[in-house]
Short mmCIF file of C-alpha atoms in Angstrom, two decimals:
data_model
loop_
_atom_site.label_atom_id
_atom_site.label_comp_id
_atom_site.label_asym_id
_atom_site.label_seq_id
_atom_site.Cartn_x
_atom_site.Cartn_y
_atom_site.Cartn_z
CA MET L 179 34.71 -56.52 -98.76
CA ARG L 180 33.06 -57.71 -101.96
CA THR L 181 29.51 -56.52 -102.65
CA VAL L 182 27.08 -59.20 -103.77
CA GLU L 183 24.83 -58.13 -106.65
CA LEU L 184 21.28 -59.20 -105.83
CA MET L 185 18.80 -60.23 -108.52
CA GLN L 186 15.05 -60.33 -108.92
CA LEU L 187 14.30 -63.88 -110.07
CA PHE L 188 11.31 -64.25 -112.43
CA ILE L 189 9.61 -67.63 -112.85
CA ASN L 190 7.63 -67.47 -116.09
CA THR L 191 7.52 -71.07 -117.31
CA PRO L 192 4.40 -73.11 -116.44
CA GLY L 193 5.17 -76.32 -114.59
CA THR L 194 8.25 -74.95 -112.85
CA PHE L 195 8.63 -76.22 -109.29
CA ILE L 196 10.64 -74.23 -106.74
CA THR L 197 11.99 -76.05 -103.73
CA GLN L 198 15.14 -76.01 -101.61
CA LYS L 199 18.16 -78.28 -101.71
CA ASP L 200 21.27 -77.95 -99.57
CA GLU L 201 20.39 -74.39 -98.51
CA CYS L 202 19.88 -73.35 -102.14
CA LEU L 203 16.74 -72.51 -104.06
CA ARG L 204 16.19 -75.24 -106.64
CA LEU L 205 14.16 -74.64 -109.81
CA LYS L 206 12.95 -77.77 -111.59
CA GLN L 207 11.21 -77.84 -114.97
CA LYS L 208 10.87 -81.34 -116.39
CA GLU L 209 14.46 -82.64 -116.63
CA LYS L 210 16.05 -79.23 -116.14
CA VAL L 211 17.40 -78.34 -112.70
CA PHE L 212 18.89 -75.00 -111.64
CA ASP L 213 20.24 -74.18 -108.18
CA ILE L 214 20.88 -70.66 -106.92
CA SER L 215 22.12 -69.35 -103.60
CA PRO L 216 19.52 -67.29 -101.69
CA LEU L 217 22.35 -64.86 -100.94
CA LYS L 218 22.13 -63.76 -104.58
CA VAL L 219 18.35 -63.23 -104.67
CA GLU L 220 16.49 -60.10 -103.63
CA SER L 221 12.99 -61.19 -104.62
CA LEU L 222 11.26 -64.13 -106.22
CA VAL L 223 8.51 -63.31 -108.75
CA ILE L 224 6.23 -66.20 -109.65
CA SER L 225 3.73 -66.02 -112.49
CA ASN L 226 1.59 -68.46 -114.44
CA GLN L 227 1.33 -72.06 -113.25
CA ALA L 228 4.52 -72.41 -111.23
CA MET L 229 4.64 -74.04 -107.79
CA ILE L 230 6.70 -73.40 -104.67
CA SER L 231 7.26 -75.65 -101.65
CA THR L 232 6.93 -74.57 -98.04
CA GLN L 233 10.64 -75.39 -97.59
CA ALA L 234 11.52 -72.90 -100.33
CA VAL L 235 9.25 -70.29 -98.75
CA ALA L 236 10.94 -70.78 -95.37
CA LEU L 237 14.42 -70.52 -96.94
CA ALA L 238 13.44 -67.33 -98.75
CA LEU L 239 12.09 -65.72 -95.58
CA GLU L 240 15.23 -66.67 -93.64
CA HIS L 241 17.18 -64.60 -96.18
CA ASN L 242 14.76 -61.66 -96.32
CA ILE L 243 13.65 -62.55 -99.86
CA ASP L 244 10.11 -61.43 -100.62
CA ILE L 245 7.96 -63.72 -102.78
CA ILE L 246 5.60 -62.06 -105.27
CA PHE L 247 2.78 -63.81 -107.12
CA MET L 248 1.77 -62.28 -110.46
CA ASP L 249 -1.30 -62.72 -112.62
CA ALA L 250 -1.26 -63.21 -116.40
CA TYR L 251 -0.99 -59.44 -116.92
CA GLY L 252 2.04 -58.96 -114.68
CA ASN L 253 0.14 -57.47 -111.74
CA PRO L 254 1.09 -58.55 -108.22
CA VAL L 255 -1.85 -60.42 -106.71
CA GLY L 256 -0.21 -61.48 -103.47
CA ARG L 257 3.12 -61.70 -101.73
CA VAL L 258 4.89 -63.17 -98.74
CA TRP L 259 6.86 -60.55 -96.83
CA PHE L 260 9.76 -60.84 -94.48
CA SER L 261 9.10 -59.29 -91.09
CA LYS L 262 11.67 -56.47 -90.94
CA MET L 263 9.83 -53.17 -91.26
CA GLY L 264 10.45 -49.58 -90.26
CA SER L 265 8.84 -47.56 -87.47
CA THR L 266 5.51 -48.06 -89.16
CA VAL L 267 3.09 -46.93 -86.45
CA LEU L 268 4.21 -43.29 -86.31
CA ILE L 269 4.77 -43.03 -90.06
CA ARG L 270 1.35 -44.44 -90.88
CA ARG L 271 -0.34 -42.18 -88.35
CA ARG L 272 1.35 -39.17 -89.96
CA GLN L 273 0.36 -40.51 -93.38
CA LEU L 274 -3.29 -40.57 -92.28
CA GLU L 275 -3.05 -37.10 -90.75
CA ALA L 276 -1.66 -35.69 -94.01
CA MET L 277 -4.61 -36.91 -96.08
CA ASP L 278 -6.68 -33.75 -95.58
CA SER L 279 -3.82 -31.34 -94.93
CA PRO L 280 -1.80 -28.94 -97.12
CA LEU L 281 1.12 -31.36 -96.81
CA GLY L 282 -0.87 -34.17 -98.40
CA PHE L 283 -1.96 -31.84 -101.18
CA GLN L 284 1.64 -30.77 -101.82
CA LEU L 285 2.82 -34.38 -101.99
CA VAL L 286 0.16 -35.12 -104.60
CA ILE L 287 1.18 -32.06 -106.64
CA ASP L 288 4.82 -33.15 -106.44
CA MET L 289 4.09 -36.68 -107.65
CA ILE L 290 1.91 -35.56 -110.58
CA ASN L 291 4.30 -32.81 -111.63
CA GLN L 292 7.24 -35.22 -111.59
CA LYS L 293 5.27 -37.56 -113.84
CA LEU L 294 4.44 -34.74 -116.27
CA THR L 295 8.03 -33.48 -116.18
CA ASN L 296 9.25 -36.98 -117.05
CA GLN L 297 6.82 -37.10 -119.97
CA THR L 298 7.90 -33.76 -121.46
CA ARG L 299 11.59 -34.56 -121.01
CA PHE L 300 11.12 -37.93 -122.69
CA LEU L 301 9.26 -36.39 -125.64
CA LYS L 302 11.98 -33.74 -126.02
CA LYS L 303 14.64 -36.45 -125.98
CA LEU L 304 12.76 -38.35 -128.68
CA MET L 305 12.29 -35.15 -130.69
CA HIS L 306 16.00 -34.33 -130.66
CA ALA L 307 16.68 -37.83 -131.99
CA ARG L 308 14.32 -37.18 -134.91
CA PRO L 309 15.39 -33.97 -136.70
CA GLY L 310 12.72 -32.59 -138.99
CA ARG L 311 9.80 -33.99 -136.97
CA GLU L 312 9.57 -31.21 -134.40
CA GLU L 313 5.95 -30.42 -135.33
CA HIS L 314 4.92 -33.91 -134.25
CA PHE L 315 6.13 -33.20 -130.71
CA SER L 316 5.45 -29.49 -130.17
CA THR L 317 1.70 -29.62 -129.44
CA PRO L 318 1.82 -32.63 -127.04
CA ILE L 319 4.72 -31.02 -125.16
CA GLN L 320 2.80 -27.75 -124.86
CA ASN L 321 -0.32 -29.58 -123.67
CA ILE L 322 1.58 -31.45 -120.96
CA GLU L 323 3.44 -28.34 -119.81
CA LYS L 324 0.16 -26.40 -119.60
CA ALA L 325 -1.40 -29.19 -117.54
CA GLY L 326 1.56 -28.94 -115.15
CA VAL L 327 0.97 -25.20 -114.70
CA ASP L 328 -2.77 -25.70 -114.20
CA ILE L 329 -2.14 -28.45 -111.63
CA THR L 330 0.13 -26.16 -109.62
CA LEU L 331 -2.59 -23.47 -109.65
CA CYS L 332 -5.01 -25.98 -108.11
CA ASN L 333 -3.03 -25.99 -104.89
CA ASP L 334 -5.47 -24.37 -102.47
CA GLY L 335 -4.78 -26.98 -99.80
CA LYS L 336 -8.10 -28.81 -100.22
CA LEU L 337 -7.38 -32.14 -101.84
CA GLU L 338 -10.92 -33.52 -101.51
CA SER L 339 -12.47 -30.77 -103.62
CA ALA L 340 -9.60 -30.67 -106.14
CA ARG L 341 -9.16 -34.42 -106.67
CA ASN L 342 -11.34 -34.71 -109.79
CA ARG L 343 -9.80 -31.58 -111.29
CA LEU L 344 -6.28 -32.92 -110.74
CA MET L 345 -7.08 -36.30 -112.23
CA GLY L 346 -8.77 -34.63 -115.20
CA LEU L 347 -5.70 -32.52 -115.96
CA GLU L 348 -3.41 -35.50 -115.54
CA GLY L 349 -5.61 -37.58 -117.83
CA ALA L 350 -5.68 -34.90 -120.55
CA ALA L 351 -1.89 -34.66 -120.46
CA GLY L 352 -1.66 -38.45 -120.68
CA ARG L 353 -3.84 -38.56 -123.78
CA SER L 354 -1.57 -36.10 -125.60
CA TYR L 355 1.50 -37.99 -124.45
CA PHE L 356 0.38 -41.43 -125.60
CA GLN L 357 -1.00 -40.11 -128.90
CA CYS L 358 2.46 -38.75 -129.58
CA LEU L 359 4.16 -42.03 -128.66
CA SER L 360 1.74 -44.03 -130.82
CA LYS L 361 2.75 -42.17 -133.97
CA LEU L 362 6.38 -43.14 -133.41
CA LEU L 363 5.62 -46.86 -133.65
CA PRO L 364 5.54 -49.04 -136.77
CA GLU L 365 2.12 -48.47 -138.32
CA LYS L 366 0.67 -51.87 -137.43
CA TYR L 367 1.41 -51.31 -133.73
CA GLN L 368 -0.02 -47.80 -133.44
CA PHE L 369 -2.87 -47.55 -130.91
CA GLN L 370 -5.82 -45.29 -130.07
CA GLY L 371 -4.96 -44.55 -126.45
CA ARG L 372 -4.33 -46.15 -123.09
CA SER L 373 -6.19 -49.38 -122.42
CA ARG L 374 -5.55 -51.03 -119.11
CA ILE L 375 -6.91 -54.46 -118.28
CA PRO L 376 -7.73 -55.89 -120.68
CA ALA L 377 -5.35 -54.25 -123.14
CA LYS L 378 -6.66 -53.67 -126.64
CA ASP L 379 -3.32 -53.69 -128.47
CA PRO L 380 0.24 -55.06 -128.14
CA PHE L 381 1.75 -51.76 -126.92
CA ASN L 382 -0.66 -51.46 -124.01
CA ALA L 383 -0.36 -55.18 -123.21
CA SER L 384 3.40 -54.73 -122.89
CA LEU L 385 3.08 -51.48 -120.97
CA ASN L 386 0.61 -52.98 -118.51
CA TYR L 387 3.04 -55.82 -117.85
CA CYS L 388 5.89 -53.39 -117.17
CA TYR L 389 3.66 -51.33 -114.90
CA GLY L 390 2.85 -54.55 -113.04
CA ILE L 391 6.56 -55.00 -112.33
CA LEU L 392 6.72 -51.39 -111.13
CA TYR L 393 3.68 -51.84 -108.87
CA SER L 394 5.58 -54.63 -107.14
CA LEU L 395 8.66 -52.43 -106.66
CA VAL L 396 6.60 -49.52 -105.33
CA GLU L 397 4.60 -51.73 -102.96
CA LYS L 398 7.81 -53.16 -101.56
CA ALA L 399 9.26 -49.65 -101.18
CA CYS L 400 6.16 -48.59 -99.22
CA ILE L 401 6.40 -51.53 -96.83
CA LEU L 402 10.12 -51.11 -96.20
CA SER L 403 9.68 -47.36 -95.63
CA GLY L 404 6.81 -47.83 -93.19
CA LEU L 405 4.22 -46.31 -95.56
CA ASP L 406 0.75 -47.85 -95.75
CA PRO L 407 0.07 -49.03 -99.33
CA TYR L 408 -3.69 -48.72 -98.73
CA VAL L 409 -3.86 -45.07 -97.60
CA GLY L 410 -4.01 -43.08 -100.84
CA TYR L 411 -4.14 -39.33 -101.37
CA LEU L 412 -4.99 -38.82 -105.04
CA HIS L 413 -6.37 -42.33 -105.51
CA THR L 414 -8.99 -42.73 -102.79
CA ASP L 415 -8.78 -45.55 -100.30
CA ASN L 416 -11.33 -48.17 -101.27
CA TYR L 417 -11.49 -51.53 -99.51
CA ASN L 418 -8.60 -53.81 -100.52
CA LYS L 419 -7.26 -51.25 -102.99
CA LYS L 420 -3.58 -50.32 -102.65
CA SER L 421 -4.37 -46.68 -103.28
CA PHE L 422 -1.05 -45.27 -102.15
CA VAL L 423 0.85 -47.59 -104.51
CA PHE L 424 -1.16 -46.01 -107.35
CA ASP L 425 -0.10 -42.58 -106.04
CA LEU L 426 3.59 -43.28 -105.59
CA ILE L 427 4.05 -45.13 -108.87
CA GLU L 428 3.26 -42.00 -110.90
CA PRO L 429 6.78 -40.48 -110.91
CA PHE L 430 8.24 -43.86 -111.93
CA ARG L 431 5.91 -44.89 -114.76
CA ILE L 432 8.46 -43.38 -117.12
CA TYR L 433 10.65 -46.48 -116.62
CA GLY L 434 7.93 -48.63 -118.19
CA ASP L 435 7.22 -46.07 -120.92
CA GLU L 436 10.86 -45.96 -121.99
CA THR L 437 11.27 -49.73 -121.93
CA VAL L 438 8.22 -50.46 -124.07
CA LEU L 439 8.71 -47.65 -126.57
CA TYR L 440 12.30 -48.72 -127.26
CA LEU L 441 11.21 -52.34 -127.66
CA PHE L 442 8.71 -51.35 -130.35
CA THR L 443 10.78 -48.70 -132.14
CA GLY L 444 13.82 -50.99 -131.98
CA LYS L 445 11.77 -53.67 -133.81
CA LYS L 446 12.30 -56.20 -131.03
CA ILE L 447 8.59 -57.00 -130.79
CA LYS L 448 6.89 -59.69 -132.88
CA ASP L 449 3.24 -60.62 -133.40
CA GLU L 450 3.99 -64.08 -132.05
CA PHE L 451 4.62 -62.56 -128.61
CA PHE L 452 0.89 -61.91 -128.12
CA ASP L 453 -2.41 -63.74 -127.87
CA PHE L 454 -5.21 -61.91 -129.70
CA SER L 455 -8.96 -62.17 -129.10
CA ASP L 456 -11.94 -60.02 -130.04
CA GLN L 457 -11.83 -58.21 -126.70
CA ALA L 458 -8.22 -58.28 -125.54
CA VAL L 459 -4.53 -58.63 -126.34
CA SER L 460 -2.13 -60.22 -123.85
CA LEU L 461 1.52 -61.21 -123.72
CA ASN L 462 2.09 -64.94 -124.07
CA GLN L 463 4.90 -67.25 -122.98
CA LYS L 464 7.10 -66.09 -125.86
CA GLY L 465 6.54 -62.42 -125.18
CA LYS L 466 6.73 -62.21 -121.40
CA PRO L 467 10.44 -63.12 -121.09
CA VAL L 468 11.34 -60.51 -123.72
CA VAL L 469 9.46 -57.74 -121.92
CA VAL L 470 10.65 -58.83 -118.46
CA GLU L 471 14.30 -58.94 -119.58
CA ALA L 472 14.03 -55.50 -121.17
CA MET L 473 12.32 -54.00 -118.11
CA ASN L 474 14.80 -55.50 -115.67
CA GLY L 475 17.68 -54.38 -117.87
CA HIS L 476 16.33 -50.83 -117.81
CA LEU L 477 15.78 -50.89 -114.04
CA ASP L 478 19.31 -52.23 -113.50
CA GLU L 479 20.97 -49.40 -115.42
CA SER L 480 22.75 -46.90 -113.19
CA ILE L 481 21.97 -43.21 -113.60
CA ARG L 482 23.12 -40.07 -111.77
CA TYR L 483 20.97 -39.56 -108.72
CA ARG L 484 21.86 -37.05 -106.01
CA ARG L 485 25.51 -36.99 -107.07
CA ARG L 486 25.81 -40.78 -107.10
CA ASN L 487 25.41 -43.58 -109.61
CA VAL L 488 22.30 -45.52 -108.57
CA LYS L 489 20.28 -48.19 -110.34
CA ARG L 490 16.81 -47.03 -111.31
CA ARG L 491 15.13 -49.78 -109.27
CA TYR L 492 16.71 -48.48 -106.05
CA ILE L 493 15.62 -44.89 -106.67
CA VAL L 494 12.05 -46.00 -105.96
CA GLN L 495 13.10 -47.15 -102.48
CA HIS L 496 15.18 -44.02 -101.80
CA GLU L 497 12.28 -41.72 -102.68
CA ALA L 498 9.81 -43.72 -100.58
CA HIS L 499 12.15 -43.25 -97.60
CA ARG L 500 12.32 -39.53 -98.34
CA MET L 501 8.54 -39.31 -98.32
CA ALA L 502 8.45 -41.11 -94.97
CA ASN L 503 10.95 -38.58 -93.61
CA ILE L 504 8.77 -35.73 -94.88
CA LEU L 505 5.81 -37.16 -92.99
CA LEU L 506 7.91 -37.52 -89.85
CA ALA L 507 9.30 -33.98 -90.00
CA ASP L 508 8.15 -31.52 -87.35
CA THR L 509 5.20 -29.30 -88.25
CA GLY L 510 6.44 -26.00 -89.64
CA ALA L 511 9.88 -27.33 -90.49
CA THR L 512 11.30 -26.86 -93.96
CA MET L 513 10.01 -29.65 -96.17
CA PRO L 514 12.87 -32.00 -97.11
CA ASP L 515 13.43 -32.24 -100.83
CA TRP L 516 12.35 -35.33 -102.71
CA LEU L 517 11.65 -36.59 -106.26
CA GLU L 518 14.90 -35.09 -107.48
CA ILE L 519 14.99 -37.37 -110.51
CA LYS L 520 16.87 -35.67 -113.35
CA GLU L 521 17.70 -38.46 -115.70
CA PHE L 522 17.27 -36.79 -119.07
#
């Protein structure tokens, strides 16, 4: 039996109209017409000023294609889901129960430590590729590793009282990490630190867009695994805030970091890809396709994962399922392993 390779279809061009024709999704942009079978599409990502018909929506849902609407920064602002979901009631009840328990605390520690481990491994990989520049990397690596040790020592089982301490340690490690990455860029693209929305420089504008793509993947992984995107552990659950997505994305931010750094150090980024103002920098219609193609290319690369070759984008889903299984495990049972991501 032949396996069909599914794609995530991005609609970036303003004025594009998505409809259905002869059981295919049809994309129309002025005189250009492109038809694609829904059997080849996993998700449909729509940004900018594109339009979609109700017939196309119905066809997508018939084929379990989720439709994601993005803002100008690449963040998912809404989506239309298909109805197949896991045993969500029990999983979400266990997710709520774990919020103030040692299990919830341990899951938070695991997610942060995996993020910090990814950062140190990435910096060491970059250091080995740059002989003679070891001093540039040594202090940031030490700072991140120390933060990891200090975070582990915080584990007294009381997440509420330790939350600010954990986020402070994570933030300090992040500052060292991004300062190190900045100095690897061409001088005109070096930046002062992380700036979210709005971004203050091209690097952060690109990184925010890649993180937006990751948010969408993580949110989908939560839904399919039966996890509630709104019940966060480290990031508290405010009204209409997908707090758990912000938690679970942490071990996977490295995919965006790698993509953007290699774009800039590989001199594939141009000033014309961005719109500049006094207060913000954003990707424009020339830059978005470049960043999206690079990010999707990185996510579609296969790496060794639990003795198999698996695309990075599917690891997010596998690990979300593992977390759901941890929550479902009997009290006192050995905690199933998860976040075994050893790419470097």
